[in-house]
Amino acid sequence: MSTVSGKRILVTGGAGTIGSNLVDLLVDRGAAEVVVLDNLVRGRHANLAAALPSGRVTLVEGDIRDVDTVRKATEGAELVFHLAAIRITQCAEEPRLANEVLVDGTFNVLEAAVAAGVEKVVASSSASVYGLAETFPTDERHHPYNNDTFYGAAKAFNEGMLRSFHAMYGLDYVALRYFNVYGPRMDIHGLYTEVLIRWMERIENGEPPLILGDGNQTMDFVDVRDIARANLLAAESELTDEVFNVASATETSLKELAQALLEAMDRPDLAPVHGPARAVNGVTRRLADVSAARERLGFTAEIDLRTGLRDLVRWWRAERAADAEAVAR
Ligand SMILES: NC(=O)c1ccc[n+]([C@@H]2O[C@H](COP(=O)([O-])OP(=O)(O)OC[C@H]3O[C@@H](n4cnc5c(N)ncnc54)[C@H](O)[C@@H]3O)[C@@H](O)[C@H]2O)c1
C-alpha cells in the first residue's frame, strides 16, 4: 500500500461533484499539495470552500483541452486523478465538444502524466461503457458493444488509451466505472440537472415527484463520498492496468427512488405521478457486480440510499437557503 499523505496531486475536474469530495478526502488524508484543474463549466468555487482554507489546495482555472495548461498543472505531480468531463446529455448534443474534452483532453492529461513521471493515474470511467447490459449483476468482463452513446464510447476509448499508455510508457493506472452517483454538491444550477434535483424542487413545493415513464427502470445508486473513497483506495493500492465497477450493488427502480426521496423529505403522503417516457439512453436496468472492487481494492459502498438521500436533502436545503439569502441581499 502506498499513501496519499505527503504527495503532490493533480485533480482534473476537482471543482465538480465527485472531484471536490475527493479533494476534501485528500486534504483530510494529509496530501501535501492538491492542484485542481477545472474550467468551471460545471464545477464551482463553493465546492472547494472546505478544502481551500487548508492552504494545500490550489485552483487552476483552465481547460484540459489546452496542452500547455495541462502540462504546467501536471509538473511535479506524483498522482493524477482525472475526472474532468462533460455529461452524457451534453455529449449527445455537442459530440465535437465531447470529442475534444473527453478524448483529446484525456490524451493531454495522460501525455502530461508520462512527461511528469507521475506514479499513477486514477481515471473516472462509467457504467455507460456497457450500454444496456446482457447479464446482471454486470461484471467488468461484460463487452462494451451495447453502448450507443458518444459519452460511453469516449469512456471506453479512454480505458483503451490508458491500457496503451501503460503498454507504451509503463504509465500505471486504475480506471473506475462508476454507476449512478448522487450526493452533496450535485449540480443544482446547471442545465443538466438530475432527476433527483427536479424531484426535490417539486416535493419542497408540495408537488408529487414526476416520473417520466413507468418508473420500472432501475439504477445502481452510489453516494459520491463512497466514490471519492474508491478513488483513494485505487491510488493507494499496488494495482495497475485494471478497471473496476464502483457501485452499491443494489438495484433501485425510479419508483423506489421517488418513494425513498419522499421519505427523506418527510412527505410520504405525496404519491408520485407519471408523465410520458423520455428517451435518454435506452438503458432500462443497471446492477453492478462489485466483487472485484471488494476483493482487490477493498472497496464496499458504506452509505446506504436512505442515509445518502437524507444527507443530500440537508445539503440541498442549505444551498437553497444560501441562494435565497444572496438574492435578498
Ligand atoms: N455523476 C455520475 O453519475 C458519474 C457516473 C459515471 C462516471 N462519472 C464521471 O465522473 C467524473 C466526475 O463527474 P461528476 O459527476 O463529478 O461531474 P461534474 O460535472 O460535477 O464534474 C466534472 C468537472 O469537470 C470540469 N470540466 C468539464 N470540462 C472541462 C474541461 N474541458 N477542462 C477542465 N475542466 C472541465 C467541470 O467544470 C466539472 O467541475 C466524470 O469523468 C464523469 O464522466 C460520473
mmCIF file of C-alpha atoms and ligand atoms in Angstrom:
data_model
loop_
_atom_site.group_PDB
_atom_site.id
_atom_site.type_symbol
_atom_site.label_atom_id
_atom_site.label_comp_id
_atom_site.label_asym_id
_atom_site.label_seq_id
_atom_site.Cartn_x
_atom_site.Cartn_y
_atom_site.Cartn_z
ATOM 1 C CA MET A 1 0.000 0.000 0.000
ATOM 2 C CA SER A 2 1.255 3.464 -0.845
ATOM 3 C CA THR A 3 -0.348 6.526 0.667
ATOM 4 C CA VAL A 4 -1.539 9.939 -0.489
ATOM 5 C CA SER A 5 -0.030 11.514 2.617
ATOM 6 C CA GLY A 6 2.745 13.969 1.712
ATOM 7 C CA LYS A 7 2.046 13.657 -2.019
ATOM 8 C CA ARG A 8 1.651 16.297 -4.685
ATOM 9 C CA ILE A 9 -1.556 15.561 -6.524
ATOM 10 C CA LEU A 10 -3.406 16.851 -9.589
ATOM 11 C CA VAL A 11 -7.189 16.508 -9.692
ATOM 12 C CA THR A 12 -8.747 17.406 -13.054
ATOM 13 C CA GLY A 13 -12.400 18.331 -12.655
ATOM 14 C CA GLY A 14 -11.685 18.811 -8.952
ATOM 15 C CA ALA A 15 -14.273 21.590 -8.514
ATOM 16 C CA GLY A 16 -17.068 19.267 -9.631
ATOM 17 C CA THR A 17 -19.313 16.945 -7.671
ATOM 18 C CA ILE A 18 -17.057 13.925 -7.302
ATOM 19 C CA GLY A 19 -13.772 15.806 -7.685
ATOM 20 C CA SER A 20 -14.439 18.201 -4.809
ATOM 21 C CA ASN A 21 -15.471 15.384 -2.475
ATOM 22 C CA LEU A 22 -12.224 13.668 -3.433
ATOM 23 C CA VAL A 23 -10.215 16.847 -2.785
ATOM 24 C CA ASP A 24 -11.712 17.035 0.725
ATOM 25 C CA LEU A 25 -10.657 13.452 1.354
ATOM 26 C CA LEU A 26 -7.125 14.042 0.031
ATOM 27 C CA VAL A 27 -6.675 17.073 2.283
ATOM 28 C CA ASP A 28 -8.012 15.060 5.194
ATOM 29 C CA ARG A 29 -5.537 12.248 4.466
ATOM 30 C CA GLY A 30 -2.553 14.578 4.528
ATOM 31 C CA ALA A 31 -1.817 15.306 0.865
ATOM 32 C CA ALA A 32 0.996 17.877 0.701
ATOM 33 C CA GLU A 33 -0.381 19.779 -2.280
ATOM 34 C CA VAL A 34 -3.511 19.382 -4.374
ATOM 35 C CA VAL A 35 -3.777 21.210 -7.685
ATOM 36 C CA VAL A 36 -7.317 21.368 -9.038
ATOM 37 C CA LEU A 37 -7.520 21.913 -12.791
ATOM 38 C CA ASP A 38 -11.061 22.856 -13.702
ATOM 39 C CA ASN A 39 -12.560 25.273 -16.236
ATOM 40 C CA LEU A 40 -15.643 25.689 -14.001
ATOM 41 C CA VAL A 41 -18.170 24.897 -16.733
ATOM 42 C CA ARG A 42 -19.933 22.875 -14.061
ATOM 43 C CA GLY A 43 -17.594 22.972 -11.110
ATOM 44 C CA ARG A 44 -17.891 25.728 -8.534
ATOM 45 C CA HIS A 45 -15.589 27.637 -6.191
ATOM 46 C CA ALA A 46 -18.067 26.922 -3.414
ATOM 47 C CA ASN A 47 -17.412 23.187 -3.753
ATOM 48 C CA LEU A 48 -13.861 23.830 -2.567
ATOM 49 C CA ALA A 49 -14.857 26.066 0.334
ATOM 50 C CA ALA A 50 -13.901 23.431 2.908
ATOM 51 C CA ALA A 51 -10.632 22.449 1.212
ATOM 52 C CA LEU A 52 -9.139 25.812 0.146
ATOM 53 C CA PRO A 53 -8.515 27.148 3.686
ATOM 54 C CA SER A 54 -6.130 24.222 4.305
ATOM 55 C CA GLY A 55 -3.607 26.201 2.263
ATOM 56 C CA ARG A 56 -2.689 22.998 0.446
ATOM 57 C CA VAL A 57 -5.186 23.328 -2.403
ATOM 58 C CA THR A 58 -4.699 25.480 -5.494
ATOM 59 C CA LEU A 59 -7.425 26.023 -8.047
ATOM 60 C CA VAL A 60 -6.128 26.473 -11.585
ATOM 61 C CA GLU A 61 -8.955 27.744 -13.767
ATOM 62 C CA GLY A 62 -8.021 26.106 -17.021
ATOM 63 C CA ASP A 63 -9.080 23.669 -19.684
ATOM 64 C CA ILE A 64 -7.834 20.129 -20.249
ATOM 65 C CA ARG A 65 -8.112 20.865 -23.976
ATOM 66 C CA ASP A 66 -5.160 23.214 -23.622
ATOM 67 C CA VAL A 67 -1.900 21.246 -23.854
ATOM 68 C CA ASP A 68 0.303 23.837 -22.109
ATOM 69 C CA THR A 69 -2.152 24.383 -19.259
ATOM 70 C CA VAL A 70 -2.316 20.649 -18.623
ATOM 71 C CA ARG A 71 1.463 20.263 -18.818
ATOM 72 C CA LYS A 72 2.066 23.092 -16.338
ATOM 73 C CA ALA A 73 -0.573 21.826 -13.919
ATOM 74 C CA THR A 74 0.911 18.321 -14.021
ATOM 75 C CA GLU A 75 4.541 19.354 -13.425
ATOM 76 C CA GLY A 76 5.746 17.913 -10.127
ATOM 77 C CA ALA A 77 2.615 15.810 -9.572
ATOM 78 C CA GLU A 78 3.080 12.329 -8.167
ATOM 79 C CA LEU A 79 -0.531 11.275 -8.532
ATOM 80 C CA VAL A 80 -3.219 12.312 -11.007
ATOM 81 C CA PHE A 81 -6.944 11.842 -10.532
ATOM 82 C CA HIS A 82 -8.598 12.501 -13.878
ATOM 83 C CA LEU A 83 -12.251 13.444 -13.524
ATOM 84 C CA ALA A 84 -12.813 16.374 -15.896
ATOM 85 C CA ALA A 85 -15.538 15.558 -18.406
ATOM 86 C CA ILE A 86 -18.870 16.810 -19.656
ATOM 87 C CA ARG A 87 -22.153 14.994 -19.056
ATOM 88 C CA ILE A 88 -23.679 12.275 -21.209
ATOM 89 C CA THR A 89 -26.539 14.551 -22.313
ATOM 90 C CA GLN A 90 -24.203 17.352 -23.361
ATOM 91 C CA CYS A 91 -22.024 14.826 -25.221
ATOM 92 C CA ALA A 92 -25.078 13.863 -27.291
ATOM 93 C CA GLU A 93 -25.875 17.491 -28.041
ATOM 94 C CA GLU A 94 -22.309 18.548 -28.748
ATOM 95 C CA PRO A 95 -20.336 15.496 -29.894
ATOM 96 C CA ARG A 96 -17.470 17.565 -31.276
ATOM 97 C CA LEU A 97 -17.001 19.250 -27.916
ATOM 98 C CA ALA A 98 -17.291 15.821 -26.265
ATOM 99 C CA ASN A 99 -14.540 14.510 -28.519
ATOM 100 C CA GLU A 100 -12.318 17.479 -27.685
ATOM 101 C CA VAL A 101 -12.854 17.211 -23.917
ATOM 102 C CA LEU A 102 -13.220 13.500 -23.243
ATOM 103 C CA VAL A 103 -10.889 12.177 -25.936
ATOM 104 C CA ASP A 104 -8.306 14.874 -26.756
ATOM 105 C CA GLY A 105 -8.422 16.280 -23.228
ATOM 106 C CA THR A 106 -7.776 12.856 -21.736
ATOM 107 C CA PHE A 107 -4.928 12.357 -24.191
ATOM 108 C CA ASN A 108 -3.410 15.656 -22.964
ATOM 109 C CA VAL A 109 -3.696 14.514 -19.356
ATOM 110 C CA LEU A 110 -2.072 11.133 -19.992
ATOM 111 C CA GLU A 111 0.694 12.610 -22.142
ATOM 112 C CA ALA A 112 1.477 15.163 -19.423
ATOM 113 C CA ALA A 113 1.403 12.422 -16.769
ATOM 114 C CA VAL A 114 4.051 10.458 -18.680
ATOM 115 C CA ALA A 115 6.183 13.585 -19.173
ATOM 116 C CA ALA A 116 5.963 14.407 -15.442
ATOM 117 C CA GLY A 117 6.817 10.843 -14.390
ATOM 118 C CA VAL A 118 3.561 10.521 -12.427
ATOM 119 C CA GLU A 119 3.351 7.367 -10.285
ATOM 120 C CA LYS A 120 -0.250 6.603 -11.069
ATOM 121 C CA VAL A 121 -3.362 7.928 -12.780
ATOM 122 C CA VAL A 122 -6.784 7.122 -11.351
ATOM 123 C CA ALA A 123 -9.334 7.747 -14.083
ATOM 124 C CA SER A 124 -13.105 8.145 -13.992
ATOM 125 C CA SER A 125 -14.828 5.753 -16.349
ATOM 126 C CA SER A 126 -18.516 4.897 -16.338
ATOM 127 C CA ALA A 127 -21.091 2.127 -16.396
ATOM 128 C CA SER A 128 -22.108 3.755 -19.685
ATOM 129 C CA VAL A 129 -19.439 1.647 -21.395
ATOM 130 C CA TYR A 130 -21.824 -1.338 -21.038
ATOM 131 C CA GLY A 131 -24.906 0.277 -22.563
ATOM 132 C CA LEU A 132 -27.841 -1.948 -21.611
ATOM 133 C CA ALA A 133 -26.024 -4.967 -20.226
ATOM 134 C CA GLU A 134 -26.964 -8.532 -21.118
ATOM 135 C CA THR A 135 -26.102 -10.051 -17.751
ATOM 136 C CA PHE A 136 -26.883 -8.916 -14.207
ATOM 137 C CA PRO A 137 -25.135 -8.279 -11.967
ATOM 138 C CA THR A 138 -22.782 -6.930 -14.632
ATOM 139 C CA ASP A 139 -19.082 -7.587 -14.159
ATOM 140 C CA GLU A 140 -16.082 -5.864 -15.716
ATOM 141 C CA ARG A 141 -15.683 -8.572 -18.364
ATOM 142 C CA HIS A 142 -19.001 -7.623 -19.945
ATOM 143 C CA HIS A 143 -18.438 -6.425 -23.516
ATOM 144 C CA PRO A 144 -18.912 -2.734 -24.468
ATOM 145 C CA TYR A 145 -20.835 -3.289 -27.724
ATOM 146 C CA ASN A 146 -24.287 -2.455 -26.423
ATOM 147 C CA ASN A 147 -23.289 1.119 -25.728
ATOM 148 C CA ASP A 148 -24.518 3.521 -28.397
ATOM 149 C CA THR A 149 -23.757 6.856 -26.696
ATOM 150 C CA PHE A 150 -20.864 9.087 -27.626
ATOM 151 C CA TYR A 151 -20.113 9.532 -23.926
ATOM 152 C CA GLY A 152 -19.872 5.764 -23.355
ATOM 153 C CA ALA A 153 -17.759 5.374 -26.488
ATOM 154 C CA ALA A 154 -15.376 8.078 -25.280
ATOM 155 C CA LYS A 155 -15.116 6.458 -21.824
ATOM 156 C CA ALA A 156 -14.403 3.058 -23.440
ATOM 157 C CA PHE A 157 -11.748 4.694 -25.605
ATOM 158 C CA ASN A 158 -10.299 6.393 -22.506
ATOM 159 C CA GLU A 159 -9.872 2.952 -20.956
ATOM 160 C CA GLY A 160 -8.188 1.745 -24.148
ATOM 161 C CA MET A 161 -5.970 4.817 -24.153
ATOM 162 C CA LEU A 162 -4.940 4.113 -20.556
ATOM 163 C CA ARG A 163 -4.071 0.493 -21.428
ATOM 164 C CA SER A 164 -1.992 1.635 -24.393
ATOM 165 C CA PHE A 165 -0.134 4.273 -22.344
ATOM 166 C CA HIS A 166 0.611 1.568 -19.791
ATOM 167 C CA ALA A 167 1.946 -0.684 -22.565
ATOM 168 C CA MET A 168 3.865 2.085 -24.374
ATOM 169 C CA TYR A 169 5.250 4.066 -21.439
ATOM 170 C CA GLY A 170 4.664 1.989 -18.331
ATOM 171 C CA LEU A 171 2.150 4.562 -17.024
ATOM 172 C CA ASP A 172 0.412 2.967 -14.043
ATOM 173 C CA TYR A 173 -3.313 3.496 -13.765
ATOM 174 C CA VAL A 174 -6.598 2.239 -12.378
ATOM 175 C CA ALA A 175 -9.882 3.099 -14.103
ATOM 176 C CA LEU A 176 -13.133 3.150 -12.134
ATOM 177 C CA ARG A 177 -16.508 2.574 -13.739
ATOM 178 C CA TYR A 178 -18.940 4.493 -11.551
ATOM 179 C CA PHE A 179 -22.586 3.576 -11.699
ATOM 180 C CA ASN A 180 -25.269 6.142 -10.678
ATOM 181 C CA VAL A 181 -23.613 8.752 -8.497
ATOM 182 C CA TYR A 182 -25.644 11.081 -6.282
ATOM 183 C CA GLY A 183 -24.996 13.183 -3.212
ATOM 184 C CA PRO A 184 -23.962 16.573 -1.868
ATOM 185 C CA ARG A 185 -22.655 19.036 -4.486
ATOM 186 C CA MET A 186 -24.676 17.609 -7.316
ATOM 187 C CA ASP A 187 -25.165 20.414 -9.791
ATOM 188 C CA ILE A 188 -28.340 22.214 -8.812
ATOM 189 C CA HIS A 189 -27.895 25.236 -11.065
ATOM 190 C CA GLY A 190 -26.831 23.767 -14.380
ATOM 191 C CA LEU A 191 -28.754 22.919 -17.489
ATOM 192 C CA TYR A 192 -28.324 19.200 -16.969
ATOM 193 C CA THR A 193 -29.841 18.881 -13.537
ATOM 194 C CA GLU A 194 -30.513 15.395 -12.366
ATOM 195 C CA VAL A 195 -33.875 13.825 -11.775
ATOM 196 C CA LEU A 196 -33.296 13.921 -8.012
ATOM 197 C CA ILE A 197 -32.877 17.697 -8.006
ATOM 198 C CA ARG A 198 -36.042 18.186 -10.055
ATOM 199 C CA TRP A 199 -37.952 15.931 -7.697
ATOM 200 C CA MET A 200 -36.627 17.707 -4.597
ATOM 201 C CA GLU A 201 -37.832 21.021 -6.020
ATOM 202 C CA ARG A 202 -41.290 19.629 -6.652
ATOM 203 C CA ILE A 203 -41.592 17.937 -3.262
ATOM 204 C CA GLU A 204 -40.411 21.081 -1.468
ATOM 205 C CA ASN A 205 -43.202 22.975 -3.274
ATOM 206 C CA GLY A 206 -45.726 20.376 -2.115
ATOM 207 C CA GLU A 207 -45.965 18.711 -5.535
ATOM 208 C CA PRO A 208 -45.507 14.961 -6.105
ATOM 209 C CA PRO A 209 -42.374 13.750 -7.914
ATOM 210 C CA LEU A 210 -42.959 13.366 -11.661
ATOM 211 C CA ILE A 211 -41.719 10.038 -13.035
ATOM 212 C CA LEU A 212 -41.229 10.042 -16.805
ATOM 213 C CA GLY A 213 -42.316 6.579 -17.962
ATOM 214 C CA ASP A 214 -43.436 3.640 -15.817
ATOM 215 C CA GLY A 215 -40.632 4.071 -13.284
ATOM 216 C CA ASN A 216 -39.537 0.440 -13.538
ATOM 217 C CA GLN A 217 -36.173 1.441 -14.916
ATOM 218 C CA THR A 218 -33.505 0.552 -12.358
ATOM 219 C CA MET A 219 -30.218 2.112 -11.362
ATOM 220 C CA ASP A 220 -27.398 1.215 -9.041
ATOM 221 C CA PHE A 221 -27.002 4.283 -6.827
ATOM 222 C CA VAL A 222 -23.785 5.066 -5.044
ATOM 223 C CA ASP A 223 -23.069 8.034 -2.781
ATOM 224 C CA VAL A 224 -20.466 10.494 -4.002
ATOM 225 C CA ARG A 225 -18.447 10.108 -0.781
ATOM 226 C CA ASP A 226 -18.125 6.390 -1.438
ATOM 227 C CA ILE A 227 -16.927 7.220 -4.947
ATOM 228 C CA ALA A 228 -14.277 9.549 -3.503
ATOM 229 C CA ARG A 229 -13.111 6.757 -1.184
ATOM 230 C CA ALA A 230 -12.891 4.305 -4.096
ATOM 231 C CA ASN A 231 -10.570 6.772 -5.835
ATOM 232 C CA LEU A 232 -8.373 6.919 -2.758
ATOM 233 C CA LEU A 233 -8.218 3.113 -2.479
ATOM 234 C CA ALA A 234 -7.327 2.846 -6.171
ATOM 235 C CA ALA A 235 -4.481 5.330 -5.695
ATOM 236 C CA GLU A 236 -3.181 3.606 -2.594
ATOM 237 C CA SER A 237 -3.333 0.051 -3.941
ATOM 238 C CA GLU A 238 -0.435 -1.563 -5.730
ATOM 239 C CA LEU A 239 -2.756 -2.474 -8.605
ATOM 240 C CA THR A 240 -2.209 -1.179 -12.110
ATOM 241 C CA ASP A 241 -3.713 -1.678 -15.579
ATOM 242 C CA GLU A 242 -7.062 -2.595 -14.041
ATOM 243 C CA VAL A 243 -10.664 -1.448 -14.246
ATOM 244 C CA PHE A 244 -13.295 -1.789 -11.523
ATOM 245 C CA ASN A 245 -17.024 -1.287 -11.191
ATOM 246 C CA VAL A 246 -17.853 1.120 -8.370
ATOM 247 C CA ALA A 247 -21.449 0.828 -7.198
ATOM 248 C CA SER A 248 -23.574 -0.166 -4.249
ATOM 249 C CA ALA A 249 -24.646 -3.415 -5.928
ATOM 250 C CA THR A 250 -28.249 -2.550 -5.026
ATOM 251 C CA GLU A 251 -30.865 -2.244 -7.723
ATOM 252 C CA THR A 252 -33.336 0.603 -7.185
ATOM 253 C CA SER A 253 -36.178 1.430 -9.548
ATOM 254 C CA LEU A 254 -37.136 5.044 -10.236
ATOM 255 C CA LYS A 255 -40.406 4.329 -8.409
ATOM 256 C CA GLU A 256 -38.484 3.142 -5.345
ATOM 257 C CA LEU A 257 -36.171 6.130 -5.613
ATOM 258 C CA ALA A 258 -39.118 8.545 -5.637
ATOM 259 C CA GLN A 259 -40.564 6.819 -2.575
ATOM 260 C CA ALA A 260 -37.226 6.902 -0.758
ATOM 261 C CA LEU A 261 -36.860 10.608 -1.540
ATOM 262 C CA LEU A 262 -40.379 11.345 -0.263
ATOM 263 C CA GLU A 263 -39.424 9.645 2.994
ATOM 264 C CA ALA A 264 -36.111 11.521 3.178
ATOM 265 C CA MET A 265 -38.076 14.769 2.788
ATOM 266 C CA ASP A 266 -40.723 13.680 5.300
ATOM 267 C CA ARG A 267 -43.504 13.804 2.705
ATOM 268 C CA PRO A 268 -44.608 10.139 2.347
ATOM 269 C CA ASP A 269 -48.145 11.459 1.686
ATOM 270 C CA LEU A 270 -47.253 12.724 -1.824
ATOM 271 C CA ALA A 271 -47.752 9.823 -4.249
ATOM 272 C CA PRO A 272 -45.534 10.056 -7.366
ATOM 273 C CA VAL A 273 -47.236 10.880 -10.678
ATOM 274 C CA HIS A 274 -46.235 9.646 -14.118
ATOM 275 C CA GLY A 275 -45.590 11.516 -17.357
ATOM 276 C CA PRO A 276 -44.664 10.389 -20.877
ATOM 277 C CA ALA A 277 -41.376 8.491 -21.103
ATOM 278 C CA ARG A 278 -38.464 10.469 -22.475
ATOM 279 C CA ALA A 279 -35.800 8.542 -24.354
ATOM 280 C CA VAL A 280 -32.461 9.258 -22.691
ATOM 281 C CA ASN A 281 -30.104 6.412 -23.455
ATOM 282 C CA GLY A 282 -32.244 3.302 -23.621
ATOM 283 C CA VAL A 283 -30.664 1.810 -20.512
ATOM 284 C CA THR A 284 -33.503 0.285 -18.510
ATOM 285 C CA ARG A 285 -31.513 -1.649 -15.957
ATOM 286 C CA ARG A 286 -28.283 -1.303 -14.011
ATOM 287 C CA LEU A 287 -26.857 -3.588 -11.380
ATOM 288 C CA ALA A 288 -23.138 -3.975 -10.829
ATOM 289 C CA ASP A 289 -21.119 -6.971 -9.799
ATOM 290 C CA VAL A 290 -18.724 -5.352 -7.347
ATOM 291 C CA SER A 291 -16.836 -8.442 -6.222
ATOM 292 C CA ALA A 292 -13.624 -7.358 -7.995
ATOM 293 C CA ALA A 293 -13.597 -3.965 -6.229
ATOM 294 C CA ARG A 294 -14.378 -5.639 -2.917
ATOM 295 C CA GLU A 295 -11.769 -8.366 -3.172
ATOM 296 C CA ARG A 296 -8.951 -6.484 -4.877
ATOM 297 C CA LEU A 297 -9.426 -2.832 -3.891
ATOM 298 C CA GLY A 298 -11.021 -3.478 -0.521
ATOM 299 C CA PHE A 299 -13.926 -1.240 -1.546
ATOM 300 C CA THR A 300 -17.510 -1.675 -0.407
ATOM 301 C CA ALA A 301 -20.055 1.138 -0.575
ATOM 302 C CA GLU A 302 -20.858 2.173 3.000
ATOM 303 C CA ILE A 303 -23.556 4.821 2.656
ATOM 304 C CA ASP A 304 -26.987 3.321 2.025
ATOM 305 C CA LEU A 305 -29.602 5.123 -0.063
ATOM 306 C CA ARG A 306 -31.730 6.157 2.925
ATOM 307 C CA THR A 307 -28.767 7.841 4.677
ATOM 308 C CA GLY A 308 -27.383 9.267 1.444
ATOM 309 C CA LEU A 309 -30.704 10.826 0.446
ATOM 310 C CA ARG A 310 -31.160 12.413 3.879
ATOM 311 C CA ASP A 311 -27.689 13.987 3.575
ATOM 312 C CA LEU A 312 -28.439 15.103 0.025
ATOM 313 C CA VAL A 313 -31.683 16.788 1.123
ATOM 314 C CA ARG A 314 -29.955 18.518 4.059
ATOM 315 C CA TRP A 315 -27.223 19.861 1.780
ATOM 316 C CA TRP A 316 -29.712 20.927 -0.907
ATOM 317 C CA ARG A 317 -31.903 22.814 1.580
ATOM 318 C CA ALA A 318 -28.845 24.672 2.911
ATOM 319 C CA GLU A 319 -27.824 25.591 -0.668
ATOM 320 C CA ARG A 320 -31.307 26.880 -1.443
ATOM 321 C CA ALA A 321 -31.366 28.925 1.735
ATOM 322 C CA ALA A 322 -27.948 30.429 0.911
ATOM 323 C CA ASP A 323 -29.116 31.248 -2.639
ATOM 324 C CA ALA A 324 -32.273 32.916 -1.345
ATOM 325 C CA GLU A 325 -30.215 34.946 1.141
ATOM 326 C CA ALA A 326 -27.834 36.055 -1.621
ATOM 327 C CA VAL A 327 -30.768 37.196 -3.778
ATOM 328 C CA ALA A 328 -32.295 39.112 -0.855
ATOM 329 C CA ARG A 329 -29.033 40.981 -0.191
HETATM 330 N N1 LIG B 1 -22.008 11.558 -11.748
HETATM 331 C C1 LIG B 1 -22.128 10.336 -12.251
HETATM 332 O O1 LIG B 1 -23.177 9.675 -12.109
HETATM 333 C C2 LIG B 1 -20.983 9.702 -12.990
HETATM 334 C C3 LIG B 1 -21.119 8.373 -13.389
HETATM 335 C C4 LIG B 1 -20.067 7.786 -14.081
HETATM 336 C C5 LIG B 1 -18.926 8.493 -14.351
HETATM 337 N N2 LIG B 1 -18.820 9.791 -13.970
HETATM 338 C C6 LIG B 1 -17.590 10.512 -14.297
HETATM 339 O O2 LIG B 1 -17.021 11.029 -13.120
HETATM 340 C C7 LIG B 1 -16.292 12.230 -13.414
HETATM 341 C C8 LIG B 1 -16.742 13.350 -12.496
HETATM 342 O O3 LIG B 1 -18.127 13.535 -12.683
HETATM 343 P P1 LIG B 1 -19.021 14.483 -11.772
HETATM 344 O O4 LIG B 1 -20.306 13.783 -11.547
HETATM 345 O O5 LIG B 1 -18.242 14.989 -10.622
HETATM 346 O O6 LIG B 1 -19.309 15.640 -12.821
HETATM 347 P P2 LIG B 1 -19.121 17.224 -12.662
HETATM 348 O O7 LIG B 1 -19.684 17.815 -13.905
HETATM 349 O O8 LIG B 1 -19.654 17.668 -11.356
HETATM 350 O O9 LIG B 1 -17.542 17.379 -12.644
HETATM 351 C C9 LIG B 1 -16.761 17.451 -13.816
HETATM 352 C C10 LIG B 1 -15.854 18.656 -13.668
HETATM 353 O O10 LIG B 1 -15.055 18.760 -14.850
HETATM 354 C C11 LIG B 1 -14.982 20.137 -15.179
HETATM 355 N N3 LIG B 1 -14.698 20.223 -16.616
HETATM 356 C C12 LIG B 1 -15.528 19.948 -17.649
HETATM 357 N N4 LIG B 1 -14.907 20.162 -18.803
HETATM 358 C C13 LIG B 1 -13.644 20.583 -18.516
HETATM 359 C C14 LIG B 1 -12.530 20.969 -19.300
HETATM 360 N N5 LIG B 1 -12.591 20.986 -20.639
HETATM 361 N N6 LIG B 1 -11.385 21.330 -18.673
HETATM 362 C C15 LIG B 1 -11.325 21.352 -17.309
HETATM 363 N N7 LIG B 1 -12.358 21.008 -16.524
HETATM 364 C C16 LIG B 1 -13.512 20.621 -17.119
HETATM 365 C C17 LIG B 1 -16.320 20.722 -14.791
HETATM 366 O O11 LIG B 1 -16.284 22.119 -14.574
HETATM 367 C C18 LIG B 1 -16.624 19.957 -13.519
HETATM 368 O O12 LIG B 1 -16.166 20.641 -12.377
HETATM 369 C C19 LIG B 1 -16.525 12.499 -14.894
HETATM 370 O O13 LIG B 1 -15.441 11.996 -15.629
HETATM 371 C C20 LIG B 1 -17.773 11.708 -15.191
HETATM 372 O O14 LIG B 1 -17.855 11.346 -16.558
HETATM 373 C C21 LIG B 1 -19.830 10.419 -13.286
#
